[in-house]
């Protein structure tokens, strides 16, 4: 994965700190150079990168690495003020996907209105599972986290619960805003309302 860092951003993903713009190359082998995947995404298309949520393909570039030309997607994440460069032939490996379609909405809402699964396991293990679901990029798995962690009173959540809840909420709202053509804040309010209606029912 290629990562481009602005001076205002700490590239925590790779553990790199700098005050200058950087271009970093990682996880590309010679064998991967030789098999280039046909581009699935176009400039201007919204996509989902599992670890960061909704982004936009702002450009498609070519870089020469070890005498081999590599085609990369340039992905901008406006909320995080970050840009990633992902080799086209690594897109599937890192889980890059298109934004969910409208037909997925019924599944999302059905999941949110389902019965929460709390389980009897230690919180540390459940938290690890929730974080894995959020970073999987699977929209239904993210909806499951939101459903399981939702409580009517914010004070009922621990700090770690609230952090995971808000992360799942923001990820899901990012895609919902695009699907419903609404503001992200409105999307958040809509999701919370669905969850509250479930508690009242």
Short mmCIF file of C-alpha atoms in Angstrom, two decimals:
data_model
loop_
_atom_site.label_atom_id
_atom_site.label_comp_id
_atom_site.label_asym_id
_atom_site.label_seq_id
_atom_site.Cartn_x
_atom_site.Cartn_y
_atom_site.Cartn_z
CA UNK A 1 0.00 0.00 0.00
CA UNK A 2 1.21 3.46 -0.82
CA UNK A 3 0.43 6.15 1.71
CA UNK A 4 0.65 9.88 1.10
CA UNK A 5 0.83 12.03 4.20
CA UNK A 6 0.07 15.73 4.56
CA UNK A 7 2.12 17.70 7.08
CA UNK A 8 -0.88 18.05 9.41
CA UNK A 9 -1.39 14.30 9.70
CA UNK A 10 0.44 11.68 11.71
CA UNK A 11 0.44 8.51 9.67
CA UNK A 12 -0.45 6.24 12.56
CA UNK A 13 -1.27 3.41 10.18
CA UNK A 14 2.43 2.91 9.50
CA UNK A 15 3.75 4.50 12.68
CA UNK A 16 5.48 7.29 10.77
CA UNK A 17 5.79 10.90 11.94
CA UNK A 18 7.08 13.70 9.76
CA UNK A 19 6.63 17.37 8.99
CA UNK A 20 7.03 16.89 5.26
CA UNK A 21 4.98 15.18 2.58
CA UNK A 22 5.93 11.55 2.14
CA UNK A 23 5.32 8.72 -0.28
CA UNK A 24 5.67 5.33 1.35
CA UNK A 25 5.69 1.91 -0.28
CA UNK A 26 4.70 -1.24 1.61
CA UNK A 27 3.62 -4.82 1.04
CA UNK A 28 4.30 -5.05 -2.71
CA UNK A 29 6.32 -8.01 -3.94
CA UNK A 30 7.81 -8.71 -7.33
CA UNK A 31 5.19 -11.38 -7.99
CA UNK A 32 2.44 -8.85 -7.34
CA UNK A 33 4.09 -6.46 -9.80
CA UNK A 34 3.63 -8.93 -12.61
CA UNK A 35 -0.09 -9.51 -12.14
CA UNK A 36 -1.97 -6.27 -12.49
CA UNK A 37 -5.66 -6.35 -11.72
CA UNK A 38 -7.97 -4.55 -14.14
CA UNK A 39 -9.16 -1.28 -12.63
CA UNK A 40 -12.60 -1.66 -11.05
CA UNK A 41 -12.99 1.87 -9.78
CA UNK A 42 -13.11 5.19 -11.59
CA UNK A 43 -11.97 8.67 -10.67
CA UNK A 44 -14.70 10.36 -8.66
CA UNK A 45 -16.16 7.09 -7.39
CA UNK A 46 -16.89 6.67 -3.68
CA UNK A 47 -15.40 3.53 -2.16
CA UNK A 48 -14.94 1.92 1.25
CA UNK A 49 -11.51 1.14 2.69
CA UNK A 50 -12.08 -1.19 5.68
CA UNK A 51 -9.77 0.59 8.13
CA UNK A 52 -10.92 4.12 7.27
CA UNK A 53 -14.46 3.98 5.92
CA UNK A 54 -15.80 5.96 2.97
CA UNK A 55 -13.30 7.65 0.67
CA UNK A 56 -13.19 8.90 -2.90
CA UNK A 57 -10.97 7.89 -5.81
CA UNK A 58 -9.44 11.23 -6.74
CA UNK A 59 -6.89 9.97 -9.26
CA UNK A 60 -5.27 6.90 -10.78
CA UNK A 61 -1.49 7.15 -11.02
CA UNK A 62 1.49 5.13 -12.17
CA UNK A 63 4.65 4.74 -10.11
CA UNK A 64 7.85 2.93 -10.97
CA UNK A 65 9.06 0.61 -8.22
CA UNK A 66 12.13 -1.58 -8.79
CA UNK A 67 11.93 -0.91 -12.54
CA UNK A 68 8.29 -2.03 -12.61
CA UNK A 69 5.37 0.30 -13.29
CA UNK A 70 2.67 0.10 -10.62
CA UNK A 71 -0.85 1.41 -11.14
CA UNK A 72 -2.39 2.90 -7.98
CA UNK A 73 -5.66 4.36 -6.78
CA UNK A 74 -5.35 7.72 -5.02
CA UNK A 75 -8.01 7.72 -2.31
CA UNK A 76 -9.00 10.80 -0.32
CA UNK A 77 -10.67 10.61 3.10
CA UNK A 78 -12.00 14.11 3.74
CA UNK A 79 -13.08 13.43 7.32
CA UNK A 80 -9.63 12.22 8.34
CA UNK A 81 -7.83 14.70 6.05
CA UNK A 82 -5.82 11.80 4.71
CA UNK A 83 -4.89 10.35 1.34
CA UNK A 84 -3.91 6.73 0.67
CA UNK A 85 -2.39 5.28 -2.47
CA UNK A 86 -3.37 1.66 -2.99
CA UNK A 87 -1.92 -0.44 -5.84
CA UNK A 88 -4.70 -1.67 -8.11
CA UNK A 89 -3.43 -5.23 -7.80
CA UNK A 90 -3.73 -4.95 -4.00
CA UNK A 91 -7.27 -3.53 -3.93
CA UNK A 92 -9.01 -6.85 -3.31
CA UNK A 93 -6.38 -7.92 -0.77
CA UNK A 94 -6.89 -4.84 1.42
CA UNK A 95 -10.68 -5.14 1.10
CA UNK A 96 -11.35 -2.09 -1.04
CA UNK A 97 -14.99 -2.17 -2.18
CA UNK A 98 -17.73 -0.05 -3.69
CA UNK A 99 -20.19 1.72 -1.40
CA UNK A 100 -23.18 -0.45 -0.45
CA UNK A 101 -26.17 -0.36 -2.81
CA UNK A 102 -29.73 0.65 -1.96
CA UNK A 103 -30.80 -2.99 -1.91
CA UNK A 104 -28.52 -3.40 1.11
CA UNK A 105 -30.58 -0.90 3.12
CA UNK A 106 -33.26 -3.45 4.05
CA UNK A 107 -30.59 -5.81 5.39
CA UNK A 108 -28.95 -2.98 7.35
CA UNK A 109 -32.20 -1.81 8.95
CA UNK A 110 -33.28 -5.39 9.65
CA UNK A 111 -29.96 -5.99 11.41
CA UNK A 112 -30.28 -2.82 13.49
CA UNK A 113 -33.79 -3.82 14.58
CA UNK A 114 -32.73 -7.34 15.53
CA UNK A 115 -32.05 -8.63 19.02
CA UNK A 116 -28.66 -7.60 20.45
CA UNK A 117 -26.15 -10.37 21.08
CA UNK A 118 -24.30 -9.57 24.28
CA UNK A 119 -22.90 -12.97 25.22
CA UNK A 120 -21.17 -13.95 28.46
CA UNK A 121 -17.60 -13.51 27.32
CA UNK A 122 -15.17 -11.06 28.89
CA UNK A 123 -15.51 -7.51 27.59
CA UNK A 124 -11.92 -7.49 26.30
CA UNK A 125 -12.70 -10.36 23.95
CA UNK A 126 -15.99 -8.87 22.81
CA UNK A 127 -14.29 -5.52 22.23
CA UNK A 128 -11.67 -7.22 20.10
CA UNK A 129 -14.41 -8.89 18.06
CA UNK A 130 -16.31 -5.61 17.63
CA UNK A 131 -13.18 -3.82 16.48
CA UNK A 132 -12.51 -6.60 14.00
CA UNK A 133 -16.03 -6.27 12.60
CA UNK A 134 -15.72 -2.50 12.25
CA UNK A 135 -12.39 -2.77 10.44
CA UNK A 136 -13.62 -5.61 8.23
CA UNK A 137 -15.50 -3.12 6.07
CA UNK A 138 -18.51 -5.45 6.03
CA UNK A 139 -21.51 -3.15 6.36
CA UNK A 140 -23.75 -5.79 7.96
CA UNK A 141 -21.05 -6.66 10.52
CA UNK A 142 -20.74 -2.95 11.36
CA UNK A 143 -24.52 -2.74 11.79
CA UNK A 144 -24.31 -5.70 14.20
CA UNK A 145 -21.77 -3.82 16.34
CA UNK A 146 -23.99 -0.74 16.39
CA UNK A 147 -27.02 -2.84 17.36
CA UNK A 148 -25.20 -4.74 20.11
CA UNK A 149 -23.66 -1.63 21.71
CA UNK A 150 -26.62 0.71 21.48
CA UNK A 151 -28.11 1.84 24.76
CA UNK A 152 -30.71 4.52 25.29
CA UNK A 153 -28.62 6.42 27.85
CA UNK A 154 -25.06 7.33 26.87
CA UNK A 155 -23.92 7.16 30.50
CA UNK A 156 -24.64 3.42 30.47
CA UNK A 157 -21.65 2.88 28.17
CA UNK A 158 -18.07 2.59 29.29
CA UNK A 159 -15.45 4.68 27.51
CA UNK A 160 -14.34 1.76 25.33
CA UNK A 161 -17.94 0.86 24.50
CA UNK A 162 -18.69 4.44 23.54
CA UNK A 163 -15.58 4.63 21.35
CA UNK A 164 -16.50 1.46 19.46
CA UNK A 165 -20.14 2.53 19.22
CA UNK A 166 -19.26 5.92 17.76
CA UNK A 167 -16.80 4.35 15.33
CA UNK A 168 -19.46 1.92 14.05
CA UNK A 169 -22.05 4.71 13.93
CA UNK A 170 -19.82 7.01 11.89
CA UNK A 171 -18.78 4.24 9.48
CA UNK A 172 -22.37 3.20 8.84
CA UNK A 173 -23.59 6.80 8.59
CA UNK A 174 -20.94 7.54 5.97
CA UNK A 175 -22.41 4.99 3.59
CA UNK A 176 -26.02 5.74 4.50
CA UNK A 177 -25.48 9.42 3.71
CA UNK A 178 -24.40 8.51 0.19
CA UNK A 179 -27.20 6.00 -0.35
CA UNK A 180 -29.91 8.35 0.94
CA UNK A 181 -28.28 11.50 -0.46
CA UNK A 182 -28.39 13.18 2.93
CA UNK A 183 -25.94 14.94 5.24
CA UNK A 184 -23.77 12.64 7.43
CA UNK A 185 -25.23 14.23 10.57
CA UNK A 186 -28.72 13.50 9.32
CA UNK A 187 -27.66 9.93 8.60
CA UNK A 188 -26.40 9.55 12.18
CA UNK A 189 -29.69 10.88 13.55
CA UNK A 190 -31.63 8.48 11.34
CA UNK A 191 -29.65 5.47 12.54
CA UNK A 192 -30.03 6.46 16.19
CA UNK A 193 -33.77 6.89 15.70
CA UNK A 194 -34.05 3.39 14.23
CA UNK A 195 -32.20 2.00 17.24
CA UNK A 196 -34.34 3.94 19.71
CA UNK A 197 -37.54 2.75 18.06
CA UNK A 198 -36.32 -0.82 18.55
CA UNK A 199 -35.87 -0.24 22.28
CA UNK A 200 -39.36 1.24 22.62
CA UNK A 201 -41.00 -1.56 20.63
#
